[in-house]
Amino acid sequence: MNVIIAENYDLLSKKAATIIATEMNEKPDGIFGFATGSSPVGTYKELIKMYEERIIDFSKITSFNLDEYIGLNKEHDQSYYYFMHENLFNHVNMREEYCNIPNGMADDMEAFCNEYENEMQKAGGIDLQILGIGPNGHIAFNEPTVYFPDKTHTVKLTDSTIEANARFFENKDMVPKEAVTMGIGSIMRAKKIVMVVNGKGKAEAVRRMLKEDVNPNVPASILRYHPNVTVILDKEAASLL
Ligand code: F6R
């Protein structure tokens, strides 16, 4: 695992974007796993700048997003579909039909999860996966539990996650209680992983990910078993290491 400590969020975002851009140039038809949340927003801004400067091209890439809330439709301004379009897809030349985001409104969630997982594998698997980490050590919406879920599945969000994400909603009660998420196996099958983490609020999760035994109570700790992970931290996120 390669751990990089950047001076601040701007430099962290530039570093992450450079790794992603390098991958896009090496594999213009690559499969990219995107994350939502506040952590990668700066990275996406950098990628948009690089696209505008014609350093990168999104026209042939395919994307699979990590997760989506159950019960929010695409138009909801807190859906991850909306987030990805606002923060990246609407500003670059991604083809809409190649952007895959879990459908939080599927009638048959189990069938949807199987299909999403199969689509990912059919596409050849993810070349580069971008991740954030939750304050409780979750990756995607794989919450702390007693095992590492393998494939895309539905999950009940923990209080800690609902609390952490309440800042994006009018109040805590508006945060959906369930989500659909790639599994830990889906993430671990990615060829490369880049995690971005900023802020003091994540310092304890980062310490546990890197210093505690690998265990499903800290889902991100499994990344230590992956052969190609780069974790980019700002100084605050790295402050307990
Ligand atoms: C988002 C996701 C989550 C976030 C994590 C951190 O698609 O899967 O695991 O990466 O909750 O969220 P932020 O970046 O908002 O602190």
Short mmCIF file of C-alpha atoms and ligand atoms in Angstrom, two decimals:
data_model
loop_
_atom_site.label_atom_id
_atom_site.label_comp_id
_atom_site.label_asym_id
_atom_site.label_seq_id
_atom_site.Cartn_x
_atom_site.Cartn_y
_atom_site.Cartn_z
CA MET A 1 0.00 0.00 0.00
CA ASN A 2 1.37 3.35 -1.01
CA VAL A 3 0.46 6.11 1.48
CA ILE A 4 1.01 9.70 0.37
CA ILE A 5 0.58 12.65 2.71
CA ALA A 6 -0.25 15.84 0.84
CA GLU A 7 0.20 19.29 2.34
CA ASN A 8 -3.46 20.22 1.82
CA TYR A 9 -6.70 19.24 0.06
CA ASP A 10 -5.77 21.01 -3.19
CA LEU A 11 -2.53 19.10 -3.52
CA LEU A 12 -4.25 15.85 -2.52
CA SER A 13 -6.83 16.40 -5.27
CA LYS A 14 -4.15 17.23 -7.87
CA LYS A 15 -2.20 14.09 -6.95
CA ALA A 16 -5.30 11.86 -7.22
CA ALA A 17 -6.34 13.46 -10.52
CA THR A 18 -2.85 12.93 -11.95
CA ILE A 19 -2.99 9.21 -11.15
CA ILE A 20 -6.44 8.92 -12.74
CA ALA A 21 -5.40 10.96 -15.79
CA THR A 22 -2.33 8.79 -16.30
CA GLU A 23 -4.54 5.69 -16.25
CA MET A 24 -6.99 7.31 -18.69
CA ASN A 25 -4.17 8.09 -21.10
CA GLU A 26 -2.67 4.63 -20.81
CA LYS A 27 -6.09 3.00 -21.25
CA PRO A 28 -8.45 5.37 -23.10
CA ASP A 29 -11.22 2.73 -23.07
CA GLY A 30 -10.64 1.83 -19.42
CA ILE A 31 -13.23 1.01 -16.78
CA PHE A 32 -13.30 3.50 -13.92
CA GLY A 33 -15.01 3.11 -10.57
CA PHE A 34 -16.22 6.46 -9.26
CA ALA A 35 -17.12 7.50 -5.72
CA THR A 36 -19.38 10.27 -4.50
CA GLY A 37 -19.21 12.30 -1.28
CA SER A 38 -17.20 15.39 -0.45
CA SER A 39 -13.74 13.77 -0.61
CA PRO A 40 -13.38 13.36 -4.41
CA VAL A 41 -15.02 16.68 -5.37
CA GLY A 42 -11.61 18.40 -5.70
CA THR A 43 -10.28 15.48 -7.73
CA TYR A 44 -13.23 15.73 -10.12
CA LYS A 45 -12.64 19.51 -10.46
CA GLU A 46 -9.03 18.78 -11.44
CA LEU A 47 -10.15 16.15 -13.96
CA ILE A 48 -12.59 18.65 -15.51
CA LYS A 49 -9.73 21.17 -15.85
CA MET A 50 -7.54 18.54 -17.51
CA TYR A 51 -10.40 17.68 -19.89
CA GLU A 52 -10.83 21.36 -20.80
CA GLU A 53 -7.10 21.60 -21.43
CA ARG A 54 -7.39 18.49 -23.65
CA ILE A 55 -5.03 16.48 -21.47
CA ILE A 56 -7.63 13.75 -21.02
CA ASP A 57 -10.58 12.39 -22.95
CA PHE A 58 -13.60 10.62 -21.44
CA SER A 59 -15.22 9.60 -24.73
CA LYS A 60 -14.29 5.93 -24.59
CA ILE A 61 -14.26 5.22 -20.88
CA THR A 62 -16.90 3.29 -18.98
CA SER A 63 -17.74 4.03 -15.36
CA PHE A 64 -19.34 2.13 -12.51
CA ASN A 65 -20.29 4.03 -9.39
CA LEU A 66 -19.86 2.52 -5.97
CA ASP A 67 -23.29 3.06 -4.52
CA GLU A 68 -26.64 4.81 -4.39
CA TYR A 69 -29.30 5.50 -1.78
CA ILE A 70 -32.40 3.33 -1.98
CA GLY A 71 -35.54 5.36 -2.56
CA LEU A 72 -34.03 8.48 -4.16
CA ASN A 73 -34.78 8.99 -7.83
CA LYS A 74 -32.28 10.35 -10.35
CA GLU A 75 -33.65 13.89 -10.09
CA HIS A 76 -33.23 14.08 -6.31
CA ASP A 77 -30.39 16.49 -5.61
CA GLN A 78 -28.87 14.10 -3.06
CA SER A 79 -28.97 11.04 -5.31
CA TYR A 80 -25.57 9.86 -6.38
CA TYR A 81 -26.80 9.92 -9.97
CA TYR A 82 -27.38 13.68 -9.58
CA PHE A 83 -24.06 14.13 -7.77
CA MET A 84 -22.00 12.47 -10.52
CA HIS A 85 -23.65 14.52 -13.24
CA GLU A 86 -23.27 17.78 -11.30
CA ASN A 87 -19.68 17.15 -10.26
CA LEU A 88 -18.23 15.39 -13.29
CA PHE A 89 -20.28 13.87 -16.10
CA ASN A 90 -22.03 17.08 -17.23
CA HIS A 91 -18.67 18.81 -17.66
CA VAL A 92 -16.78 16.21 -19.70
CA ASN A 93 -17.42 14.08 -22.77
CA MET A 94 -18.60 10.93 -20.98
CA ARG A 95 -21.19 8.97 -22.94
CA GLU A 96 -24.32 8.68 -20.78
CA GLU A 97 -24.88 5.06 -21.81
CA TYR A 98 -21.44 4.12 -20.48
CA CYS A 99 -22.05 5.69 -17.04
CA ASN A 100 -23.31 3.01 -14.68
CA ILE A 101 -24.78 4.07 -11.36
CA PRO A 102 -26.70 1.65 -9.13
CA ASN A 103 -30.44 2.12 -9.45
CA GLY A 104 -31.82 2.92 -6.01
CA MET A 105 -35.36 2.68 -7.39
CA ALA A 106 -35.16 -0.83 -8.88
CA ASP A 107 -38.31 -2.90 -8.27
CA ASP A 108 -36.33 -6.08 -7.73
CA MET A 109 -33.21 -5.06 -5.86
CA GLU A 110 -31.73 -8.54 -5.71
CA ALA A 111 -31.99 -8.97 -9.48
CA PHE A 112 -30.57 -5.49 -9.96
CA CYS A 113 -27.55 -6.22 -7.74
CA ASN A 114 -26.76 -9.40 -9.68
CA GLU A 115 -27.08 -7.57 -12.96
CA TYR A 116 -24.81 -4.71 -11.83
CA GLU A 117 -22.14 -7.10 -10.65
CA ASN A 118 -22.36 -9.08 -13.90
CA GLU A 119 -22.16 -5.94 -16.01
CA MET A 120 -18.97 -4.96 -14.22
CA GLN A 121 -17.39 -8.33 -14.85
CA LYS A 122 -18.63 -8.42 -18.48
CA ALA A 123 -16.97 -5.04 -19.07
CA GLY A 124 -13.70 -6.64 -17.99
CA GLY A 125 -13.61 -5.52 -14.36
CA ILE A 126 -12.62 -2.15 -12.96
CA ASP A 127 -9.20 -0.83 -13.95
CA LEU A 128 -9.07 1.99 -11.44
CA GLN A 129 -11.38 2.46 -8.47
CA ILE A 130 -11.63 5.76 -6.59
CA LEU A 131 -12.63 5.54 -2.93
CA GLY A 132 -13.32 7.69 0.10
CA ILE A 133 -13.64 6.36 3.64
CA GLY A 134 -16.44 6.88 6.15
CA PRO A 135 -15.67 8.03 9.71
CA ASN A 136 -16.59 4.46 10.76
CA GLY A 137 -14.12 2.92 8.29
CA HIS A 138 -16.68 2.02 5.63
CA ILE A 139 -15.80 1.88 1.94
CA ALA A 140 -18.66 2.38 -0.50
CA PHE A 141 -21.59 1.60 1.84
CA ASN A 142 -19.98 -1.52 3.29
CA GLU A 143 -20.58 -0.77 6.94
CA PRO A 144 -18.64 -2.30 9.85
CA THR A 145 -19.92 -5.83 10.43
CA VAL A 146 -18.67 -9.36 11.05
CA TYR A 147 -17.81 -10.34 7.48
CA PHE A 148 -16.66 -8.79 4.21
CA PRO A 149 -19.60 -8.84 1.75
CA ASP A 150 -18.44 -9.99 -1.67
CA LYS A 151 -20.75 -8.63 -4.36
CA THR A 152 -23.13 -5.73 -4.97
CA HIS A 153 -25.85 -5.87 -2.33
CA THR A 154 -28.30 -3.80 -0.35
CA VAL A 155 -27.43 -2.56 3.10
CA LYS A 156 -29.00 -0.81 6.07
CA LEU A 157 -26.97 2.31 6.84
CA THR A 158 -25.58 2.65 10.34
CA ASP A 159 -26.41 5.57 12.58
CA SER A 160 -22.85 6.81 12.19
CA THR A 161 -23.22 7.02 8.39
CA ILE A 162 -26.68 8.61 8.60
CA GLU A 163 -25.25 11.15 11.04
CA ALA A 164 -22.20 11.82 8.82
CA ASN A 165 -24.33 12.29 5.69
CA ALA A 166 -27.03 14.39 7.39
CA ARG A 167 -24.99 17.49 6.45
CA PHE A 168 -26.14 17.08 2.85
CA PHE A 169 -29.86 16.87 3.76
CA GLU A 170 -32.33 19.24 5.42
CA ASN A 171 -32.17 17.12 8.54
CA LYS A 172 -31.08 13.69 9.72
CA ASP A 173 -34.55 12.19 9.23
CA MET A 174 -34.35 12.90 5.50
CA VAL A 175 -31.28 10.67 5.03
CA PRO A 176 -32.31 7.36 3.43
CA LYS A 177 -31.85 4.39 5.75
CA GLU A 178 -30.81 1.92 3.06
CA ALA A 179 -28.48 1.84 0.10
CA VAL A 180 -27.29 -0.37 -2.71
CA THR A 181 -23.54 -0.78 -2.81
CA MET A 182 -20.72 -2.64 -4.48
CA GLY A 183 -19.37 -5.31 -2.17
CA ILE A 184 -15.91 -5.48 -0.67
CA GLY A 185 -15.12 -8.19 -3.24
CA SER A 186 -16.32 -5.95 -6.09
CA ILE A 187 -13.87 -3.29 -4.88
CA MET A 188 -11.00 -5.69 -4.20
CA ARG A 189 -11.29 -7.06 -7.77
CA ALA A 190 -10.36 -3.60 -9.17
CA LYS A 191 -6.86 -3.64 -10.63
CA LYS A 192 -5.86 -0.34 -9.00
CA ILE A 193 -7.39 1.62 -6.15
CA VAL A 194 -6.90 5.27 -5.22
CA MET A 195 -8.35 6.46 -1.92
CA VAL A 196 -8.66 10.15 -1.05
CA VAL A 197 -9.12 11.23 2.56
CA ASN A 198 -9.12 14.70 4.06
CA GLY A 199 -9.90 16.35 7.35
CA LYS A 200 -9.51 15.68 11.07
CA GLY A 201 -12.83 13.84 11.21
CA LYS A 202 -11.27 10.98 9.24
CA ALA A 203 -8.01 10.71 11.21
CA GLU A 204 -9.23 7.94 13.51
CA ALA A 205 -10.70 5.92 10.60
CA VAL A 206 -7.38 6.24 8.76
CA ARG A 207 -5.43 5.14 11.83
CA ARG A 208 -7.69 2.10 12.25
CA MET A 209 -7.50 1.22 8.54
CA LEU A 210 -3.71 1.28 8.55
CA LYS A 211 -2.80 0.20 12.07
CA GLU A 212 -5.44 -2.21 13.36
CA ASP A 213 -5.65 -5.86 12.35
CA VAL A 214 -7.44 -6.36 9.05
CA ASN A 215 -11.02 -7.00 10.17
CA PRO A 216 -14.57 -6.41 8.88
CA ASN A 217 -15.30 -4.05 11.74
CA VAL A 218 -13.01 -1.65 9.86
CA PRO A 219 -14.03 -2.52 6.28
CA ALA A 220 -11.30 -0.35 4.71
CA SER A 221 -8.60 -2.39 6.47
CA ILE A 222 -9.05 -5.09 3.79
CA LEU A 223 -7.33 -2.75 1.32
CA ARG A 224 -4.02 -3.72 2.92
CA TYR A 225 -4.41 -7.08 1.14
CA HIS A 226 -4.80 -5.42 -2.28
CA PRO A 227 -1.65 -5.35 -4.44
CA ASN A 228 -2.09 -1.84 -5.88
CA VAL A 229 -3.59 0.76 -3.55
CA THR A 230 -2.59 4.40 -3.19
CA VAL A 231 -4.02 6.24 -0.19
CA ILE A 232 -3.71 10.02 -0.43
CA LEU A 233 -4.22 11.88 2.83
CA ASP A 234 -4.06 15.50 3.79
CA LYS A 235 -2.11 16.36 6.93
CA GLU A 236 -5.19 16.37 9.16
CA ALA A 237 -6.36 12.93 8.01
CA ALA A 238 -2.82 11.65 8.65
CA SER A 239 -2.55 13.29 12.07
CA LEU A 240 -2.99 10.09 14.13
CA LEU A 241 -0.48 7.98 12.21
C1 F6R B 1 -19.46 7.39 -1.67
C2 F6R B 1 -19.07 6.32 -0.76
C3 F6R B 1 -18.72 6.56 0.65
C4 F6R B 1 -17.89 7.82 0.88
C5 F6R B 1 -17.59 8.01 2.36
C6 F6R B 1 -16.90 9.33 2.63
O1 F6R B 1 -19.76 6.89 -2.96
O2 F6R B 1 -19.07 5.23 -1.19
O3 F6R B 1 -18.02 5.45 1.15
O4 F6R B 1 -16.69 7.73 0.17
O5 F6R B 1 -18.78 7.97 3.10
O6 F6R B 1 -17.77 10.38 2.31
P1 F6R B 1 -17.26 11.89 2.28
O7 F6R B 1 -16.26 11.95 1.18
O8 F6R B 1 -18.48 12.70 1.99
O9 F6R B 1 -16.67 12.15 3.62
#
